[in-house]
Coordinates of C-alpha atoms in Angstrom, one line a residue:
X369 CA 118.4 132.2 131.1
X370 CA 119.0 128.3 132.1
X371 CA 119.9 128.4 135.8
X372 CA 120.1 126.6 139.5
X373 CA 116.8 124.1 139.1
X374 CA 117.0 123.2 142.7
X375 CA 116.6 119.7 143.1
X376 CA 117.3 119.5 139.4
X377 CA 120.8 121.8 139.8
X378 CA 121.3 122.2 136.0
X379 CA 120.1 119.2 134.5
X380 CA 117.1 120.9 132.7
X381 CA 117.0 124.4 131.0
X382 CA 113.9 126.6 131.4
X383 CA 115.6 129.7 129.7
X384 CA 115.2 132.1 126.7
X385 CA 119.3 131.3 126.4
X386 CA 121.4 128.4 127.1
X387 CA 123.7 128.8 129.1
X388 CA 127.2 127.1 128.9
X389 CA 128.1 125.8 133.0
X390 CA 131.3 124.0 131.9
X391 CA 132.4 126.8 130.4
X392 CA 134.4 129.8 133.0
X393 CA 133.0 132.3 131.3
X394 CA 129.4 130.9 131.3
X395 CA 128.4 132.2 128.0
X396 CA 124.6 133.2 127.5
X397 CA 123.4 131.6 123.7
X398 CA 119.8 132.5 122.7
X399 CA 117.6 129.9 122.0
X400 CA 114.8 130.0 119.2
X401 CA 112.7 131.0 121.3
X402 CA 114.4 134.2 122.6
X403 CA 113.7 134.9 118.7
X404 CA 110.4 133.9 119.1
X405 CA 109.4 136.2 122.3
X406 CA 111.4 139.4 120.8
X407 CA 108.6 138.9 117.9
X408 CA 106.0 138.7 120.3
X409 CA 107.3 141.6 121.9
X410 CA 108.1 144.0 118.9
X411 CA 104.8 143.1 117.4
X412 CA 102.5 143.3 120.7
X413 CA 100.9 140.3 120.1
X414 CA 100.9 137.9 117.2
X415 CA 99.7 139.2 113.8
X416 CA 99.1 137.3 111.1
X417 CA 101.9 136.6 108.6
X418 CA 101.1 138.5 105.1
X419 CA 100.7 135.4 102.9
X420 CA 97.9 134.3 105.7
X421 CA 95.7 137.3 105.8
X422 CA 92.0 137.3 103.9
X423 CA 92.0 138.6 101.0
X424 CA 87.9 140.0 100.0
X425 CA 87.2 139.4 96.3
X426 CA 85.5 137.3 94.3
X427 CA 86.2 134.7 91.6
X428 CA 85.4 135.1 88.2
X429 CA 81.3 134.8 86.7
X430 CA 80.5 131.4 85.9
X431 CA 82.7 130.2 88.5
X432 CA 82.6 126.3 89.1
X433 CA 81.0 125.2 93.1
X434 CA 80.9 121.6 93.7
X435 CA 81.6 119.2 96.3
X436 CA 82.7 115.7 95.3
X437 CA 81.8 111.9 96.4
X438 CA 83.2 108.1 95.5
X439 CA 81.0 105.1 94.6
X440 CA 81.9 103.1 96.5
X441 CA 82.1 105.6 99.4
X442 CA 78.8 106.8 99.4
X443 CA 76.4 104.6 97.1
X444 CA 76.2 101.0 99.1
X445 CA 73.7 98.2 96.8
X446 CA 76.9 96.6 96.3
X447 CA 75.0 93.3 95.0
X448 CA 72.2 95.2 93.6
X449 CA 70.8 95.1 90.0
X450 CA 73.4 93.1 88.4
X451 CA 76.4 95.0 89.7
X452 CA 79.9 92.9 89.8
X453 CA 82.6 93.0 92.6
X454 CA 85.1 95.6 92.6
X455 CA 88.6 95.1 94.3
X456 CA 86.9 97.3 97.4
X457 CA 84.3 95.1 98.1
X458 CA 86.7 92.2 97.9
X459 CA 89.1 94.2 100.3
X460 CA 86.7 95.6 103.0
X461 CA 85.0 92.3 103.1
X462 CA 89.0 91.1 104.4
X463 CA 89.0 90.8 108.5
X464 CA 91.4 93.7 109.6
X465 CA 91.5 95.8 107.1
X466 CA 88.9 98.3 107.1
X467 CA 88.5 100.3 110.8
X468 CA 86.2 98.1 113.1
X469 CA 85.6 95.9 110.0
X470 CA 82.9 98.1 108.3
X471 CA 82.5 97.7 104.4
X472 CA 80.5 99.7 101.8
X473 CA 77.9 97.3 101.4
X474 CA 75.2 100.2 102.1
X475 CA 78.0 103.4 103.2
X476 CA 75.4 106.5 102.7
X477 CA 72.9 104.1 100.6
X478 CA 73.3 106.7 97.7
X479 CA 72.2 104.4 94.9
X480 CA 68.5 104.3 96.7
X481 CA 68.5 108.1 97.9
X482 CA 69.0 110.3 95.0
X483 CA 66.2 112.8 95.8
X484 CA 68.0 113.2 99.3
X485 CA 71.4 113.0 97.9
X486 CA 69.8 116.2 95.6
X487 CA 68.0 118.2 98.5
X488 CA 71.7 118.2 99.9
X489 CA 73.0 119.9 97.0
X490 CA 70.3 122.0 96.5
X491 CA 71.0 123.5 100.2
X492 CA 74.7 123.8 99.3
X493 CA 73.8 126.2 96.6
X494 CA 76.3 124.4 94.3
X495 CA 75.9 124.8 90.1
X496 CA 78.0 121.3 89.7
X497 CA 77.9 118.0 92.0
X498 CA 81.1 115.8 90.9
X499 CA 80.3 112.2 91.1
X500 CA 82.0 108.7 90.3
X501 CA 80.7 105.8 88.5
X502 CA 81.0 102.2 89.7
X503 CA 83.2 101.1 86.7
X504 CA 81.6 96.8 87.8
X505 CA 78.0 98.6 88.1
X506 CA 77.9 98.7 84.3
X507 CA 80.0 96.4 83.1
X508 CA 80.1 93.4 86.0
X509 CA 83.5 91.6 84.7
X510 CA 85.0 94.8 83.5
X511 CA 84.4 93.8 80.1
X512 CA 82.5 94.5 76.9
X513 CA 80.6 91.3 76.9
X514 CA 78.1 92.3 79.3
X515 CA 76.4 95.8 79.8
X516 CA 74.1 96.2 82.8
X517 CA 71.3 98.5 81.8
X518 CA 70.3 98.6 85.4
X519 CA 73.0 100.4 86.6
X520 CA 73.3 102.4 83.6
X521 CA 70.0 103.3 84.5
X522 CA 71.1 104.4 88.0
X523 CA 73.7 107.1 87.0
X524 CA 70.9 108.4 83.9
X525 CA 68.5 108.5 87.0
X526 CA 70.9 110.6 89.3
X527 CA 71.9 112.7 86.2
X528 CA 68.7 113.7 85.2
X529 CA 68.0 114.5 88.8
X530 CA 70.7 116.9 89.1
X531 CA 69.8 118.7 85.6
X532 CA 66.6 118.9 87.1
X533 CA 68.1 120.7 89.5
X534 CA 70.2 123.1 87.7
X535 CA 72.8 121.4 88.7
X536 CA 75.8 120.1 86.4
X537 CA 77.0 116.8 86.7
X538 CA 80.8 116.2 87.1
X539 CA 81.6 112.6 86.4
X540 CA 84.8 110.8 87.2
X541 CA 84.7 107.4 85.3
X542 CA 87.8 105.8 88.2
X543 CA 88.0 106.7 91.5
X544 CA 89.5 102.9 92.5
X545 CA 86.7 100.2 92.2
X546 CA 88.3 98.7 89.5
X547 CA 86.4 95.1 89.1
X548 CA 87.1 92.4 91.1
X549 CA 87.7 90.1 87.6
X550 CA 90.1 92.5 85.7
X551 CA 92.2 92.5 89.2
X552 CA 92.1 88.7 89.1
X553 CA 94.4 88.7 85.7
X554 CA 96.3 91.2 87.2
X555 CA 94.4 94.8 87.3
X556 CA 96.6 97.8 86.5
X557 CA 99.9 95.5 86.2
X558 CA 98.6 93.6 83.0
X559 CA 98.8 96.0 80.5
X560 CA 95.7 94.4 78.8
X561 CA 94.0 97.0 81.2
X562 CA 94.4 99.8 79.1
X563 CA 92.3 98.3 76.5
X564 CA 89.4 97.5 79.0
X565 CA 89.5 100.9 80.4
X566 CA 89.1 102.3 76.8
X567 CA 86.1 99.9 75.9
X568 CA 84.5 101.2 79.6
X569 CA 85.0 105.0 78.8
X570 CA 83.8 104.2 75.3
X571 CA 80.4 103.2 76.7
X572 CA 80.0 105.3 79.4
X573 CA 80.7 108.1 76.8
X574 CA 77.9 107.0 74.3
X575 CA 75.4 106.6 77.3
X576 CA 75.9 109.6 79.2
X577 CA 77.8 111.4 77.2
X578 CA 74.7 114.1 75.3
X579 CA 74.0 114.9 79.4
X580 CA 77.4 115.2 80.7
X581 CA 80.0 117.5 79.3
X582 CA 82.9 117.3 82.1
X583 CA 84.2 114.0 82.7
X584 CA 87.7 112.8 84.2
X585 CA 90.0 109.8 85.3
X586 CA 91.0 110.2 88.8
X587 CA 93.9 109.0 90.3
X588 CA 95.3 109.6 93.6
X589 CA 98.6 107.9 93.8
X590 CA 98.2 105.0 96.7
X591 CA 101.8 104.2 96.9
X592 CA 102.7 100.7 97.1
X593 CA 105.2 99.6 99.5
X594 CA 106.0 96.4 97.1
X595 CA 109.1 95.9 96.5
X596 CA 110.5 96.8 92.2
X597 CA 108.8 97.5 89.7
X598 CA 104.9 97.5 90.3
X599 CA 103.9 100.7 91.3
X600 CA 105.8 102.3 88.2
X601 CA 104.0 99.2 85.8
X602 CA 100.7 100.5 87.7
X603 CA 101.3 104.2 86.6
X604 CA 102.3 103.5 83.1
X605 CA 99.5 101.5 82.1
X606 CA 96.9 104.0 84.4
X607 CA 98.9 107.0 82.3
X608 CA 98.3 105.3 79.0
X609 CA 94.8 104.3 79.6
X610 CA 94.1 107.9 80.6
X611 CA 95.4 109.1 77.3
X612 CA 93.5 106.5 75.6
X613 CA 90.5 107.4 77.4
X614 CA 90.8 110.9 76.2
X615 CA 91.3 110.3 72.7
X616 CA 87.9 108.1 72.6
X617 CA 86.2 110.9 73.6
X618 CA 88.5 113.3 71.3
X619 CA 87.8 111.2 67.8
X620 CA 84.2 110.0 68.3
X621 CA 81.9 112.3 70.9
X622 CA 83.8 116.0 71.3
X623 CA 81.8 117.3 68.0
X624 CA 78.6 116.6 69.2
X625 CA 78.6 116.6 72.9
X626 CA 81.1 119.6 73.2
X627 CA 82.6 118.3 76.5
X628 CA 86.0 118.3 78.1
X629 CA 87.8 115.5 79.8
X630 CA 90.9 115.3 81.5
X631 CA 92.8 113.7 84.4
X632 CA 92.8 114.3 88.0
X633 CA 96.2 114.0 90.5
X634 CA 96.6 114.0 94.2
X635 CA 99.6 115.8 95.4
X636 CA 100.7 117.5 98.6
X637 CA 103.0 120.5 98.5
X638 CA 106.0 120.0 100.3
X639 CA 108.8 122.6 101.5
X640 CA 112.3 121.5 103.1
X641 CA 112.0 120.6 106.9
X642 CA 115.4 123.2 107.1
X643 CA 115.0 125.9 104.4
X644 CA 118.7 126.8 104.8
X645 CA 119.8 123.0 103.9
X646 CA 120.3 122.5 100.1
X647 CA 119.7 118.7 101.1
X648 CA 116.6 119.4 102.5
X649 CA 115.2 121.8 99.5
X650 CA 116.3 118.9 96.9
X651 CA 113.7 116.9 98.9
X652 CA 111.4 119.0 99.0
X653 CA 111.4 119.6 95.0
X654 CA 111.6 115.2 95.0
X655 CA 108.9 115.1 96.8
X656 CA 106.7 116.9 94.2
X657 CA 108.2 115.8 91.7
X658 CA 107.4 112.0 92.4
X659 CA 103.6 112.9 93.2
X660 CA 102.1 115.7 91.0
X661 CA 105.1 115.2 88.9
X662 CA 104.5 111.5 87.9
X663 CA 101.4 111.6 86.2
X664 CA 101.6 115.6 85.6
X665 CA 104.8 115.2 83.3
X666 CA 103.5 112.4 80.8
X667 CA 99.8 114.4 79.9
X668 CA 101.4 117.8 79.5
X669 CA 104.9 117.0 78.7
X670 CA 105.7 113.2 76.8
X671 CA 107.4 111.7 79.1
X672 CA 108.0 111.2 82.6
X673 CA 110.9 114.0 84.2
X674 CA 114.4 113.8 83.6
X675 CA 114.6 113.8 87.6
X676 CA 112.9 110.8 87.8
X677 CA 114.4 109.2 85.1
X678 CA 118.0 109.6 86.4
X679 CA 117.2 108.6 89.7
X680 CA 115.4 105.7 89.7
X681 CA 117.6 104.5 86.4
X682 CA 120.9 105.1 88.5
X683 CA 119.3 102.6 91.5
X684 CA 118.2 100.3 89.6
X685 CA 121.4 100.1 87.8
X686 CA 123.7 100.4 91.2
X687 CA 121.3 97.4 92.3
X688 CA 122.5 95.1 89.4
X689 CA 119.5 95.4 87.1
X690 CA 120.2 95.5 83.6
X691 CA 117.6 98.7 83.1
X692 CA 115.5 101.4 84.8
X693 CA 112.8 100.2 86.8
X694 CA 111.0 103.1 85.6
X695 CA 109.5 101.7 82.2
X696 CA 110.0 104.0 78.9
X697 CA 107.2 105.2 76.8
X698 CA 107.8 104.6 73.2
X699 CA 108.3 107.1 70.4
X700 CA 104.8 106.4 69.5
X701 CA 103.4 106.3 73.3
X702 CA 104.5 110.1 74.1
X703 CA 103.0 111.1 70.8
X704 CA 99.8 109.3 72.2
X705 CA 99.8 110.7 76.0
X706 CA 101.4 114.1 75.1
X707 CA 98.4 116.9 75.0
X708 CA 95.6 114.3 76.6
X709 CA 93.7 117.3 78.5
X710 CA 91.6 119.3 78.4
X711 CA 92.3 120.9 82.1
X712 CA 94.6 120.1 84.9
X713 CA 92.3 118.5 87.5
X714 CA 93.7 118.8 91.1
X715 CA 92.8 117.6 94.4
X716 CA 95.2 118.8 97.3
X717 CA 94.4 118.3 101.0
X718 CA 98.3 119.3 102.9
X719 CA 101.5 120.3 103.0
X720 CA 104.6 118.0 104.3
X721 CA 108.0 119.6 105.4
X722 CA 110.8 117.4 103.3
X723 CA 113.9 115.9 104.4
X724 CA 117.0 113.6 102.9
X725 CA 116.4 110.4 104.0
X726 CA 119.0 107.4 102.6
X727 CA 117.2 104.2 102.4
X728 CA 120.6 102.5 101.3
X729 CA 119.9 99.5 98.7
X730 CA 115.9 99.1 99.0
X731 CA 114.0 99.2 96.3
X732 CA 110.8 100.7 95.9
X733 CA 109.3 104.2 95.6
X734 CA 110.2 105.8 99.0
X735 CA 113.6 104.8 98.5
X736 CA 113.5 106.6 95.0
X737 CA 112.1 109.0 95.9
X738 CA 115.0 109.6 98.8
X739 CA 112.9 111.5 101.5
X740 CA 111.5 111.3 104.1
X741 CA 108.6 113.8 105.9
X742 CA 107.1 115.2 108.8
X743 CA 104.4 117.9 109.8
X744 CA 105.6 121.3 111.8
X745 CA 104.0 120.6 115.1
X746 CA 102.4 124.2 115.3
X747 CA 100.1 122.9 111.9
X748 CA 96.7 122.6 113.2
X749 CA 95.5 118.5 113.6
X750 CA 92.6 117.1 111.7
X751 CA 90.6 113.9 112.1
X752 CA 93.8 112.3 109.6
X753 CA 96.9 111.5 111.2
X754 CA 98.3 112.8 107.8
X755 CA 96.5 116.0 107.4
X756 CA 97.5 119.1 108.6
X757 CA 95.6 122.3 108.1
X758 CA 98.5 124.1 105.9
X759 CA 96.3 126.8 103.7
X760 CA 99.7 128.9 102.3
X761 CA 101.1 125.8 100.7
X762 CA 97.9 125.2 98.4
X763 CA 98.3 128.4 96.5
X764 CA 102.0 127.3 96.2
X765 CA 101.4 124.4 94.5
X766 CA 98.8 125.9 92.4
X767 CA 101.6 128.5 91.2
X768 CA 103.8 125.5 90.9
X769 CA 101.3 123.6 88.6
X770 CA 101.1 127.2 86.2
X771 CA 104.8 127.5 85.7
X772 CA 105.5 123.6 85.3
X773 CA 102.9 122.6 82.7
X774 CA 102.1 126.1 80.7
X775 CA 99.3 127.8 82.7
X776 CA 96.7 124.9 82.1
X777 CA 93.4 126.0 83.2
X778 CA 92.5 124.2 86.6
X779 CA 89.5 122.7 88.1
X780 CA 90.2 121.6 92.1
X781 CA 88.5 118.9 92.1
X782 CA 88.7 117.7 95.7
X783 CA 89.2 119.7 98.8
X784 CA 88.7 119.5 102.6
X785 CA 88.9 118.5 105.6
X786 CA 88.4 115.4 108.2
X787 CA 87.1 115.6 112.1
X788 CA 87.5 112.1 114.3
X789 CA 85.8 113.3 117.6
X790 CA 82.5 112.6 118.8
X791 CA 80.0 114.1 116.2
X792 CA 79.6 117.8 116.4
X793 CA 77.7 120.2 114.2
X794 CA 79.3 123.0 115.0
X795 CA 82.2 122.1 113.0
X796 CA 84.0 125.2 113.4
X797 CA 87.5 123.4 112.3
X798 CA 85.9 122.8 109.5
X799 CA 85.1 126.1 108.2
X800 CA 87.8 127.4 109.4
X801 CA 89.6 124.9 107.0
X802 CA 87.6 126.0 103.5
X803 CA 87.8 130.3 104.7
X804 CA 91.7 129.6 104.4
X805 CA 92.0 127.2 101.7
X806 CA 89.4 129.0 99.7
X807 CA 91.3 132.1 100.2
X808 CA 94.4 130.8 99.0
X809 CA 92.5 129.6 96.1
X810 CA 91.3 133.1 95.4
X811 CA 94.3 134.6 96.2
X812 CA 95.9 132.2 93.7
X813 CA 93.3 133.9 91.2
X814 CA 93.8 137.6 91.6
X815 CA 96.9 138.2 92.4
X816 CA 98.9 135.4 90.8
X817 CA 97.0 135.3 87.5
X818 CA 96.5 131.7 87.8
X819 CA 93.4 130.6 85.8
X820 CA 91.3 128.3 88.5
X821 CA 87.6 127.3 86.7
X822 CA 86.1 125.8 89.8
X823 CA 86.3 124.4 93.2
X824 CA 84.9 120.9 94.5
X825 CA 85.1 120.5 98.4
X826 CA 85.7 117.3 99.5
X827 CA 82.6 115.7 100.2
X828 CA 79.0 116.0 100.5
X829 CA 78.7 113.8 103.4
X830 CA 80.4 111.9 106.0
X831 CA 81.0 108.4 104.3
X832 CA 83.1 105.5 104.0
X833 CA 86.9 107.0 103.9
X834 CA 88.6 103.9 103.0
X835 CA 90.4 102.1 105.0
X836 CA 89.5 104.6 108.1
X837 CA 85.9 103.4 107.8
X838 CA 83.7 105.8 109.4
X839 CA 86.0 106.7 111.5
X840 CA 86.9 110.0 109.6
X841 CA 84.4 112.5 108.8
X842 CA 84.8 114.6 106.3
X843 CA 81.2 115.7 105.2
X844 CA 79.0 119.0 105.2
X845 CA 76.5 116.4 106.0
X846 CA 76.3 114.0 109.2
X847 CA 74.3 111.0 108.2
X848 CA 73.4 109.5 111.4
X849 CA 74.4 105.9 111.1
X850 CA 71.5 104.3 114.1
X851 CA 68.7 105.4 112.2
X852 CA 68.5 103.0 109.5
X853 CA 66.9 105.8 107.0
X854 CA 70.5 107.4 107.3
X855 CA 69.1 110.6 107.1
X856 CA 71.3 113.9 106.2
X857 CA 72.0 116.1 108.6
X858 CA 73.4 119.5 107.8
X859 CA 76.4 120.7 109.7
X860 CA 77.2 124.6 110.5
X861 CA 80.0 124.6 107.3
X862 CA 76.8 123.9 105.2
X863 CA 75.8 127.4 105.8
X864 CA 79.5 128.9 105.5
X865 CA 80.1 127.0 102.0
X866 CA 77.0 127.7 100.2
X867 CA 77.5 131.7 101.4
X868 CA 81.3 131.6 99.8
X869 CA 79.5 129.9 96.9
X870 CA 76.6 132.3 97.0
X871 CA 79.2 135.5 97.5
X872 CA 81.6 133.8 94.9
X873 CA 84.3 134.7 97.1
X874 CA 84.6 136.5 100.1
X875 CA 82.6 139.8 101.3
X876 CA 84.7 142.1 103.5
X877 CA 83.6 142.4 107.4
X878 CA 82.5 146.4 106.4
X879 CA 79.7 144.8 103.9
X880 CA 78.2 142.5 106.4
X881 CA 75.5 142.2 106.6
X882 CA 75.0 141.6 103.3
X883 CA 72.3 139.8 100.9
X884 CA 74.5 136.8 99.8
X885 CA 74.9 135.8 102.7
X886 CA 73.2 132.3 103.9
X887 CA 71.7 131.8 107.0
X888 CA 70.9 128.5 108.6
X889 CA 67.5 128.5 109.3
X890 CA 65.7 128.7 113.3
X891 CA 64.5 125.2 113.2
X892 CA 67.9 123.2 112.1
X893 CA 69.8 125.8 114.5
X894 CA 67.8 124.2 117.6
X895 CA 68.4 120.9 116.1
X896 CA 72.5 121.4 115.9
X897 CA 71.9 122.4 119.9
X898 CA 70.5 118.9 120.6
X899 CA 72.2 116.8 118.5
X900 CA 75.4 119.2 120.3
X901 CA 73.8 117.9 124.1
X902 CA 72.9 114.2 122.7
X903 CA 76.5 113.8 122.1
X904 CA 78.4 115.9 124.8

């Protein structure tokens, strides 16, 4: 109990219970952690919580592998053959705003390494490779009035490559290098946009489209800070364009190609920061709700929630504006956008613990949104400041995503984890990271009935991440950076992902060894050792 601290007297507290000193009676009040050690104690140690324990089994036959990559992240030839400026090139090549000013002028050099790029894959063991295309490497202004063969050429190259392969190209047609001249007139705020977004899918359809029969829009909701209405104008024209997108290849290419398309969200999970607070669990379900929820609710329901709608209509209305600052799809819109999938495509990295938070008259998302959010300090630390390795709240949002939107089959199509330290190999965190999400994932599967097609991890190799630069790697593949042939070299999770993929789940420890398993060879095991030294 807290007693005498000597020089302290009883200024600070070092016991199980607090104890009251201006009270007579000093009453003795246990603290959490007097909880906390009678666990310890009744359970001799510290077993695993039930929802965290593996679970052997394997996913269903003709189970989707991948791991995912970004133009602009990975391909560099950012002037090359013709190709236009995006709104990245324009931004990294902006003093302060990319991590030790680096850019993606050559990032992994992708667009000149596809027979490396390949080998990678091929070592993986994956059946698909899911890919973006630079939407200015094809059409330079954004527009219809100029097609650039050459880097058509580039993505008929690398897909032909990977069918070579036996492996199945996944094509995203945005993962946000939107061209530099549609952002000039005002990018995803001029709602001309969704017109030029259906004129790009259109042709990347008809040229790829007989080799390619899974394609997607990605968006990962960058929230803007601004101030109004943008960020809602943004995702009403990206929602519409989607749905345009979808019906393109719905009326003129699904009869003879036979493909799919749909859309692909970002979203945490979040759960309240006090699970006893009603507060705290309404902003917990706000949280969701304005993430997976905004983009979600259009494609599979019409129309944006009644949640959001309320809320941000009530604020902007308390504010003095004569309407929501939410816009309204028409009558004719939700017919449009209601049913444009094909799949629910989903990439989830966290989980957040929720909170009320009052941001008085601001206006902007945050503020609609009406929480705030933090990270329980026992959740293992990644290379991102905002990831925290939280495996149990994946298969809760994949359970959320059945009950909310009908039991859409669901392709996860980004997944993974970052490291920030000196380069290691023996990225241990890192496979630590894909066993537990992985499992959740197969949990999710057989025992919650959830129908999950296929998993992408997120990504091949360690490449540009944004605004983090370099800084942040996330790769199954260290490309060494002072060798200007930026060669790939395979990390220890290589190994560990392609024997999940190669298992289709998870063997149990009483079957190992066993012949799925993948074993990295003599030679590249040496190599990890030195590589280890070189950089200890």
């Amino acid at each position: 109990m807290d007693s005498f601290e000597w020089l302290k007297g009883y200024t600070v507290g070092y016991g199980l219970h607090y104890v009251n000193f201006k009270h007579s009676s000093r009453p003795r009040t246990p603290k959490r952690s007097a909880h906390l050690y009678f666990d310890i104690m009744r359970n001799n140690g510290f077993p695993l919580p039930t929802e965290e324990e593996m679970l052997y089994g394997h996913f269903p036959e003709g189970f989707i592998w991948s791991t995912a990559t970004a133009a602009y992240q990975i391909e560099g030839a950012w002037r090359a053959d013709g190709k236009g400026l995006s709104i990245w090139d324009k931004f990294a090549h902006t003093a302060l705003k990319i991590s030790q000013d680096e850019n993606g002028d050559i990032a992994c050099d992708s667009y000149n390494k596809i027979a490396e790029d390949i080998n990678s894959l091929k070592t993986l063991r994956v059946n698909h490779y899911r890919f973006s295309i630079s939407w200015p490497r094809i059409m330079p202004d954004g527009t219809t009035r100029k097609i650039n063969e050459a880097g058509l050429n580039y993505y008929h190259r690398l897909v032909d490559a990977l069918l070579a392969a036996n492996i199945k190209p996944q094509v995203t047609l945005y993962h946000w290098d939107l061209p530099q001249a549609l952002q000039d007139v005002g990018g995803w705020e001029n709602d001309t946009i969704v017109e030029r977004f259906r004129d790009y899918s259109d042709v990347v359809f008809n040229s790829l489209g007989d080799k390619v029969n899974n394609l997607r829009f990605y968006f990962c909701p960058g929230i803007s800070f601004r101030p109004g209405t943008a960020p809602y104008i943004v995702a009403h024209n990206l929602i519409k364009a989607h749905a345009e997108a979808w019906h393109v290849y719905n009326d003129k290419y699904r009869a003879k190609h036979g493909g799919i398309v749909g859309i692909t969200i970002n979203s945490d999970w979040a759960e309240p920061r006090n699970p006893y607070k009603q507060e705290d669990v309404d902003a917990a379900v706000r949280v969701v709700q304005f993430q997976i929820g905004w983009f979600a609710h259009p494609v599979f329901n019409g129309d944006y929630s009644d949640l959001m709608k309320n809320i941000i209509r009530e604020r902007s209305l308390a504010a003095g504006r004569p309407q929501s600052r939410l816009p309204e799809f028409t009558p004719a819109e939700v017919a449009r956008i209601k049913g444009t999938h094909d799949y629910f495509g989903f990439n989830h990295y966290t989980t957040v613990l929720a909170y009320n938070m009052d941001y008085k008259n601001l206006e902007h998302y945050d503020a609609d949104r009406g929480a705030g959010t933090v990270a329980d300090r026992t959740w293992l630390d990644s290379g991102s400041f905002w990831l925290k390795v939280t495996p149990v709240g994946f298969r809760n949002i994949l359970n959320f995503i059945k009950e909310e939107y009908g039991d859409p089959p669901i392709y996860i199509t980004e997944n993974g984890v970052s490291e920030r330290e000196s380069m290691n190999l023996n990225d241990v965190h890192r496979i630590h990271y894909y066993d537990n999400y992985i499992n959740q994932a197969l949990k999710a599967y057989l025992l919650d009935g959830i129908d999950i097609r296929g998993y992408a991890a997120w990504t091949l190799m360690d490449n540009l991440e944004w605004a983090t630069g370099f800084d942040d790697k996330f790769g199954f593949f260290y490309v060494n950076r002072s060798d200007p042939s930026l060669p790939r070299i395979p990390k220890k999770s290589v190994w560990h992902y392609a024997t999940i993929i190669n298992c289709n789940g998870f063997i149990s420890p009483g079957e190992i060894p066993h012949e799925c398993q993948i074993h990295e060879p003599d030679s590249l095991l040496m190599l990890s050792e030195e590589k280890n030294t070189e950089h200890k």
